[in-house]
Amino acid sequence: MTSKISRCLTAVLLSTNALSINGFNSFVPQNNVGFANIKRVDAQSRTVYGHHDKSSQLAMVADAGIADSLSAAWASYNVALEQNPLLVKSVTAGAILGAADFAGQAIERATSDEEKEVDVARAARFAIFGLVLQAPWNHFYYLLLDGALPPTEDPFTTTTGVKVVIDQFIQAPIFTVLIFGFLGALEGKTLDSIKKQLDDDYTDTMLANWKLWVPATVVNIAFCPPVLRVLFLNCVFFFWSIFLSLKLNKDEEVLE
């Protein structure tokens, strides 16, 4: 599966280069190569065409280098994912969720009249949440879900629908409680404080969750290979974590 995914990515990237080459070749006669062989235009035109030819060659070299780098990075990631799936998913989630909180703080600073410093500890809590809870939870959860209801070749089947319902109306409500509890515990909140926050924010959070995660889960289950489900989830979770970061910390400011 890894080799197929890597080959597909490489093919897509290289096809972009092919389109660029074909686009230029449709402008310059196909049987002429380079500046010196363009004989049916005047000297000024040859200079212009030659300039474009050299520029296109440089662009193609640069694009090929980027494509090779991306392909190599993707291949390395998939090798690491095969060798240490839980570790790679956890580290990826920690980095993404930590970055999401930094993004949330940047939004707060941009929209606030007060001077605010970067709260590294707050971002660290989200990173720890991704590393310790979010990625491991979803790693084992999807193993169980795909084991009980194996993926189908057709993306839109009854199996897909059942898995989305299980994910969003059984798993998600439970996991959202864990999010509140885990982040609250890391912040040093008491059990009563966590319960109060759940009473105040749980319903609104779940309504927002379904607006984002129902369509995202359909895409994840219908189209993503099982090995990449958590990676896709982590990418969507970047935006969800910004929402959580802003909501939970806005409530903290109101309490203060």
mmCIF file of C-alpha atoms in Angstrom:
data_model
loop_
_atom_site.group_PDB
_atom_site.id
_atom_site.type_symbol
_atom_site.label_atom_id
_atom_site.label_comp_id
_atom_site.label_asym_id
_atom_site.label_seq_id
_atom_site.Cartn_x
_atom_site.Cartn_y
_atom_site.Cartn_z
ATOM 1 C CA MET A 1 0.000 0.000 0.000
ATOM 2 C CA THR A 2 2.827 2.377 0.836
ATOM 3 C CA SER A 3 4.466 1.884 -2.538
ATOM 4 C CA LYS A 4 1.142 2.460 -4.296
ATOM 5 C CA ILE A 5 0.520 5.677 -2.395
ATOM 6 C CA SER A 6 4.058 6.896 -3.062
ATOM 7 C CA ARG A 7 3.808 6.063 -6.760
ATOM 8 C CA CYS A 8 0.484 7.875 -6.996
ATOM 9 C CA LEU A 9 1.899 10.982 -5.329
ATOM 10 C CA THR A 10 4.954 10.924 -7.578
ATOM 11 C CA ALA A 11 2.775 10.456 -10.645
ATOM 12 C CA VAL A 12 0.594 13.420 -9.720
ATOM 13 C CA LEU A 13 3.566 15.674 -9.100
ATOM 14 C CA LEU A 14 5.405 14.613 -12.236
ATOM 15 C CA SER A 15 2.243 14.969 -14.301
ATOM 16 C CA THR A 16 2.252 18.643 -13.321
ATOM 17 C CA ASN A 17 5.700 18.937 -14.856
ATOM 18 C CA ALA A 18 4.500 17.123 -17.959
ATOM 19 C CA LEU A 19 1.637 19.561 -18.346
ATOM 20 C CA SER A 20 4.064 22.470 -18.028
ATOM 21 C CA ILE A 21 6.320 20.971 -20.718
ATOM 22 C CA ASN A 22 3.410 20.217 -23.031
ATOM 23 C CA GLY A 23 2.062 23.722 -22.564
ATOM 24 C CA PHE A 24 5.373 25.186 -23.726
ATOM 25 C CA ASN A 25 5.796 22.710 -26.559
ATOM 26 C CA SER A 26 2.414 23.696 -27.954
ATOM 27 C CA PHE A 27 3.762 27.246 -28.204
ATOM 28 C CA VAL A 28 7.120 26.344 -29.802
ATOM 29 C CA PRO A 29 7.361 24.087 -32.911
ATOM 30 C CA GLN A 30 7.778 20.480 -31.838
ATOM 31 C CA ASN A 31 10.631 19.638 -34.209
ATOM 32 C CA ASN A 32 12.837 22.491 -32.953
ATOM 33 C CA VAL A 33 14.747 22.328 -29.678
ATOM 34 C CA GLY A 34 16.397 25.278 -27.985
ATOM 35 C CA PHE A 35 17.177 28.798 -29.072
ATOM 36 C CA ALA A 36 19.538 27.980 -31.949
ATOM 37 C CA ASN A 37 17.041 25.830 -33.893
ATOM 38 C CA ILE A 38 14.187 28.323 -34.123
ATOM 39 C CA LYS A 39 14.646 29.525 -37.701
ATOM 40 C CA ARG A 40 11.227 30.668 -38.810
ATOM 41 C CA VAL A 41 11.064 33.811 -36.735
ATOM 42 C CA ASP A 42 13.106 36.980 -36.699
ATOM 43 C CA ALA A 43 16.018 37.636 -34.347
ATOM 44 C CA GLN A 44 13.931 39.449 -31.757
ATOM 45 C CA SER A 45 11.421 36.613 -31.594
ATOM 46 C CA ARG A 46 14.226 34.082 -31.255
ATOM 47 C CA THR A 47 15.583 36.005 -28.298
ATOM 48 C CA VAL A 48 12.175 36.089 -26.618
ATOM 49 C CA TYR A 49 11.459 32.427 -27.343
ATOM 50 C CA GLY A 50 14.933 31.435 -26.250
ATOM 51 C CA HIS A 51 14.455 33.298 -22.985
ATOM 52 C CA HIS A 52 11.214 31.451 -22.349
ATOM 53 C CA ASP A 53 12.846 28.149 -23.232
ATOM 54 C CA LYS A 54 15.635 28.648 -20.702
ATOM 55 C CA SER A 55 13.198 29.871 -18.072
ATOM 56 C CA SER A 56 10.988 26.858 -18.642
ATOM 57 C CA GLN A 57 13.941 24.513 -18.323
ATOM 58 C CA LEU A 58 14.949 26.116 -15.036
ATOM 59 C CA ALA A 59 11.367 25.918 -13.800
ATOM 60 C CA MET A 60 11.164 22.257 -14.797
ATOM 61 C CA VAL A 61 14.377 21.469 -12.943
ATOM 62 C CA ALA A 62 13.103 23.268 -9.846
ATOM 63 C CA ASP A 63 9.717 21.532 -10.054
ATOM 64 C CA ALA A 64 11.382 18.152 -10.491
ATOM 65 C CA GLY A 65 13.540 18.816 -7.435
ATOM 66 C CA ILE A 66 10.502 19.749 -5.351
ATOM 67 C CA ALA A 67 8.626 16.690 -6.611
ATOM 68 C CA ASP A 68 11.541 14.422 -5.736
ATOM 69 C CA SER A 69 11.847 15.957 -2.276
ATOM 70 C CA LEU A 70 8.137 15.605 -1.566
ATOM 71 C CA SER A 71 8.100 12.061 -2.882
ATOM 72 C CA ALA A 72 11.118 11.117 -0.759
ATOM 73 C CA ALA A 73 9.630 12.725 2.356
ATOM 74 C CA TRP A 74 6.309 10.970 1.801
ATOM 75 C CA ALA A 75 8.043 7.635 1.254
ATOM 76 C CA SER A 76 10.099 8.104 4.431
ATOM 77 C CA TYR A 77 6.978 8.957 6.411
ATOM 78 C CA ASN A 78 5.196 5.834 5.177
ATOM 79 C CA VAL A 79 8.185 3.623 5.979
ATOM 80 C CA ALA A 80 8.273 5.043 9.503
ATOM 81 C CA LEU A 81 4.505 4.617 9.746
ATOM 82 C CA GLU A 82 4.792 0.939 8.852
ATOM 83 C CA GLN A 83 7.634 0.340 11.297
ATOM 84 C CA ASN A 84 6.274 2.335 14.265
ATOM 85 C CA PRO A 85 2.636 3.209 13.539
ATOM 86 C CA LEU A 86 1.581 4.295 17.019
ATOM 87 C CA LEU A 87 4.721 6.343 17.676
ATOM 88 C CA VAL A 88 4.590 8.129 14.312
ATOM 89 C CA LYS A 89 0.880 8.910 14.648
ATOM 90 C CA SER A 90 1.389 10.181 18.198
ATOM 91 C CA VAL A 91 4.336 12.435 17.363
ATOM 92 C CA THR A 92 2.484 13.777 14.319
ATOM 93 C CA ALA A 93 -0.599 14.520 16.410
ATOM 94 C CA GLY A 94 1.457 16.209 19.114
ATOM 95 C CA ALA A 95 3.129 18.507 16.591
ATOM 96 C CA ILE A 96 -0.120 19.353 14.790
ATOM 97 C CA LEU A 97 -2.152 20.043 17.926
ATOM 98 C CA GLY A 98 0.614 22.104 19.501
ATOM 99 C CA ALA A 99 0.800 24.179 16.325
ATOM 100 C CA ALA A 100 -2.990 24.525 16.370
ATOM 101 C CA ASP A 101 -2.934 26.099 19.812
ATOM 102 C CA PHE A 102 -0.197 28.523 18.744
ATOM 103 C CA ALA A 103 -2.464 29.448 15.819
ATOM 104 C CA GLY A 104 -5.356 29.944 18.220
ATOM 105 C CA GLN A 105 -3.236 32.216 20.378
ATOM 106 C CA ALA A 106 -2.213 34.214 17.309
ATOM 107 C CA ILE A 107 -5.891 34.755 16.490
ATOM 108 C CA GLU A 108 -6.531 35.880 20.060
ATOM 109 C CA ARG A 109 -3.692 38.397 19.917
ATOM 110 C CA ALA A 110 -4.850 39.720 16.551
ATOM 111 C CA THR A 111 -8.422 40.248 17.765
ATOM 112 C CA SER A 112 -7.680 41.520 21.269
ATOM 113 C CA ASP A 113 -7.057 45.076 22.386
ATOM 114 C CA GLU A 114 -4.799 43.812 25.157
ATOM 115 C CA GLU A 115 -1.181 42.779 24.823
ATOM 116 C CA LYS A 116 -0.870 39.020 25.230
ATOM 117 C CA GLU A 117 2.254 36.939 25.487
ATOM 118 C CA VAL A 118 2.601 33.541 23.893
ATOM 119 C CA ASP A 119 1.514 30.884 26.387
ATOM 120 C CA VAL A 120 3.913 28.038 25.708
ATOM 121 C CA ALA A 121 2.478 25.937 28.533
ATOM 122 C CA ARG A 122 -0.972 26.119 26.971
ATOM 123 C CA ALA A 123 0.345 24.949 23.582
ATOM 124 C CA ALA A 124 2.297 22.211 25.355
ATOM 125 C CA ARG A 125 -0.922 20.930 26.924
ATOM 126 C CA PHE A 126 -2.489 20.536 23.487
ATOM 127 C CA ALA A 127 0.671 18.845 22.200
ATOM 128 C CA ILE A 128 0.614 16.417 25.134
ATOM 129 C CA PHE A 129 -3.070 15.787 24.494
ATOM 130 C CA GLY A 130 -2.303 14.839 20.885
ATOM 131 C CA LEU A 131 0.700 12.739 21.834
ATOM 132 C CA VAL A 132 -0.781 10.870 24.786
ATOM 133 C CA LEU A 133 -4.528 10.689 24.164
ATOM 134 C CA GLN A 134 -5.783 11.769 20.755
ATOM 135 C CA ALA A 135 -3.500 9.713 18.496
ATOM 136 C CA PRO A 136 -3.402 6.526 20.631
ATOM 137 C CA TRP A 137 -7.166 6.638 21.123
ATOM 138 C CA ASN A 138 -7.863 6.960 17.406
ATOM 139 C CA HIS A 139 -5.145 4.463 16.441
ATOM 140 C CA PHE A 140 -6.770 1.668 18.431
ATOM 141 C CA TYR A 141 -10.305 2.882 17.790
ATOM 142 C CA TYR A 142 -9.896 2.642 14.005
ATOM 143 C CA LEU A 143 -8.216 -0.746 14.314
ATOM 144 C CA LEU A 144 -11.304 -1.980 16.162
ATOM 145 C CA LEU A 145 -13.749 -0.239 13.823
ATOM 146 C CA ASP A 146 -12.091 -1.472 10.621
ATOM 147 C CA GLY A 147 -11.681 -4.914 12.159
ATOM 148 C CA ALA A 148 -15.374 -5.153 12.985
ATOM 149 C CA LEU A 149 -16.506 -3.526 9.724
ATOM 150 C CA PRO A 150 -13.812 -4.065 7.069
ATOM 151 C CA PRO A 151 -13.333 -1.334 4.438
ATOM 152 C CA THR A 152 -15.160 -1.792 1.142
ATOM 153 C CA GLU A 153 -13.983 -1.065 -2.394
ATOM 154 C CA ASP A 154 -17.020 1.090 -3.074
ATOM 155 C CA PRO A 155 -16.635 4.228 -0.926
ATOM 156 C CA PHE A 156 -20.363 4.751 -0.362
ATOM 157 C CA THR A 157 -21.923 1.638 1.126
ATOM 158 C CA THR A 158 -24.088 0.706 4.084
ATOM 159 C CA THR A 159 -20.873 -0.163 5.904
ATOM 160 C CA THR A 160 -19.584 3.375 5.401
ATOM 161 C CA GLY A 161 -22.814 4.831 6.760
ATOM 162 C CA VAL A 162 -22.817 2.563 9.806
ATOM 163 C CA LYS A 163 -19.195 3.446 10.586
ATOM 164 C CA VAL A 164 -19.923 7.173 10.342
ATOM 165 C CA VAL A 165 -22.885 6.809 12.709
ATOM 166 C CA ILE A 166 -20.795 4.822 15.198
ATOM 167 C CA ASP A 167 -17.962 7.330 14.958
ATOM 168 C CA GLN A 168 -19.985 10.493 15.379
ATOM 169 C CA PHE A 169 -22.846 9.455 17.625
ATOM 170 C CA ILE A 170 -21.114 6.954 19.921
ATOM 171 C CA GLN A 171 -17.367 7.538 19.811
ATOM 172 C CA ALA A 172 -17.329 11.340 19.430
ATOM 173 C CA PRO A 173 -19.550 12.145 22.451
ATOM 174 C CA ILE A 174 -17.393 9.928 24.668
ATOM 175 C CA PHE A 175 -14.127 11.309 23.321
ATOM 176 C CA THR A 176 -15.305 14.900 23.766
ATOM 177 C CA VAL A 177 -15.823 14.251 27.485
ATOM 178 C CA LEU A 178 -12.275 12.881 27.605
ATOM 179 C CA ILE A 179 -10.969 16.033 25.901
ATOM 180 C CA PHE A 180 -12.525 18.273 28.543
ATOM 181 C CA GLY A 181 -11.302 16.040 31.352
ATOM 182 C CA PHE A 182 -7.774 15.542 30.029
ATOM 183 C CA LEU A 183 -7.075 19.186 29.215
ATOM 184 C CA GLY A 184 -8.691 20.283 32.460
ATOM 185 C CA ALA A 185 -6.531 17.890 34.464
ATOM 186 C CA LEU A 186 -3.370 19.103 32.709
ATOM 187 C CA GLU A 187 -4.358 22.651 33.569
ATOM 188 C CA GLY A 188 -4.810 21.719 37.224
ATOM 189 C CA LYS A 189 -8.577 22.137 37.379
ATOM 190 C CA THR A 190 -10.626 20.429 40.055
ATOM 191 C CA LEU A 191 -13.189 17.768 39.203
ATOM 192 C CA ASP A 192 -16.004 20.176 40.056
ATOM 193 C CA SER A 193 -14.534 22.781 37.704
ATOM 194 C CA ILE A 194 -14.319 20.242 34.881
ATOM 195 C CA LYS A 195 -17.917 19.172 35.493
ATOM 196 C CA LYS A 196 -19.059 22.792 35.385
ATOM 197 C CA GLN A 197 -17.257 23.351 32.100
ATOM 198 C CA LEU A 198 -18.941 20.273 30.664
ATOM 199 C CA ASP A 199 -22.320 21.569 31.811
ATOM 200 C CA ASP A 200 -21.650 24.948 30.211
ATOM 201 C CA ASP A 201 -19.919 23.961 26.968
ATOM 202 C CA TYR A 202 -20.546 20.309 26.112
ATOM 203 C CA THR A 203 -23.732 20.770 24.067
ATOM 204 C CA ASP A 204 -22.385 23.678 22.017
ATOM 205 C CA THR A 205 -19.136 21.808 21.441
ATOM 206 C CA MET A 206 -20.932 18.705 20.171
ATOM 207 C CA LEU A 207 -23.120 20.734 17.806
ATOM 208 C CA ALA A 208 -20.013 22.383 16.367
ATOM 209 C CA ASN A 209 -18.306 18.978 16.272
ATOM 210 C CA TRP A 210 -20.989 17.466 14.054
ATOM 211 C CA LYS A 211 -20.877 20.376 11.610
ATOM 212 C CA LEU A 212 -17.193 19.699 10.977
ATOM 213 C CA TRP A 213 -16.679 16.050 11.760
ATOM 214 C CA VAL A 214 -19.657 14.372 10.098
ATOM 215 C CA PRO A 215 -18.525 15.351 6.559
ATOM 216 C CA ALA A 216 -14.864 14.896 7.516
ATOM 217 C CA THR A 217 -15.574 11.398 8.824
ATOM 218 C CA VAL A 218 -17.439 10.489 5.633
ATOM 219 C CA VAL A 219 -14.372 11.487 3.606
ATOM 220 C CA ASN A 220 -12.033 9.686 5.998
ATOM 221 C CA ILE A 221 -13.890 6.389 6.007
ATOM 222 C CA ALA A 222 -14.954 6.449 2.354
ATOM 223 C CA PHE A 223 -11.674 7.458 0.724
ATOM 224 C CA CYS A 224 -8.677 7.230 3.080
ATOM 225 C CA PRO A 225 -6.678 3.992 3.311
ATOM 226 C CA PRO A 226 -6.930 2.607 6.871
ATOM 227 C CA VAL A 227 -3.243 3.262 7.524
ATOM 228 C CA LEU A 228 -3.742 6.977 6.801
ATOM 229 C CA ARG A 229 -6.997 7.516 8.672
ATOM 230 C CA VAL A 230 -5.329 9.000 11.756
ATOM 231 C CA LEU A 231 -3.136 11.282 9.616
ATOM 232 C CA PHE A 232 -6.222 12.670 7.878
ATOM 233 C CA LEU A 233 -7.927 13.036 11.239
ATOM 234 C CA ASN A 234 -4.889 14.890 12.614
ATOM 235 C CA CYS A 235 -5.025 17.372 9.724
ATOM 236 C CA VAL A 236 -8.703 18.122 10.362
ATOM 237 C CA PHE A 237 -7.999 18.180 14.092
ATOM 238 C CA PHE A 238 -5.665 21.126 13.507
ATOM 239 C CA PHE A 239 -8.697 23.319 12.803
ATOM 240 C CA TRP A 240 -10.824 21.645 15.469
ATOM 241 C CA SER A 241 -8.101 22.265 18.045
ATOM 242 C CA ILE A 242 -8.054 25.965 17.146
ATOM 243 C CA PHE A 243 -11.776 26.036 17.893
ATOM 244 C CA LEU A 244 -11.282 24.194 21.192
ATOM 245 C CA SER A 245 -8.347 26.385 22.157
ATOM 246 C CA LEU A 246 -10.310 29.583 21.557
ATOM 247 C CA LYS A 247 -13.495 28.330 23.213
ATOM 248 C CA LEU A 248 -11.977 26.807 26.333
ATOM 249 C CA ASN A 249 -9.613 29.687 26.978
ATOM 250 C CA LYS A 250 -12.258 32.316 26.261
ATOM 251 C CA ASP A 251 -14.328 30.732 28.995
ATOM 252 C CA GLU A 252 -11.325 30.924 31.300
ATOM 253 C CA GLU A 253 -10.989 34.652 30.644
ATOM 254 C CA VAL A 254 -14.673 35.189 31.438
ATOM 255 C CA LEU A 255 -14.261 33.356 34.733
ATOM 256 C CA GLU A 256 -11.259 35.482 35.619
#
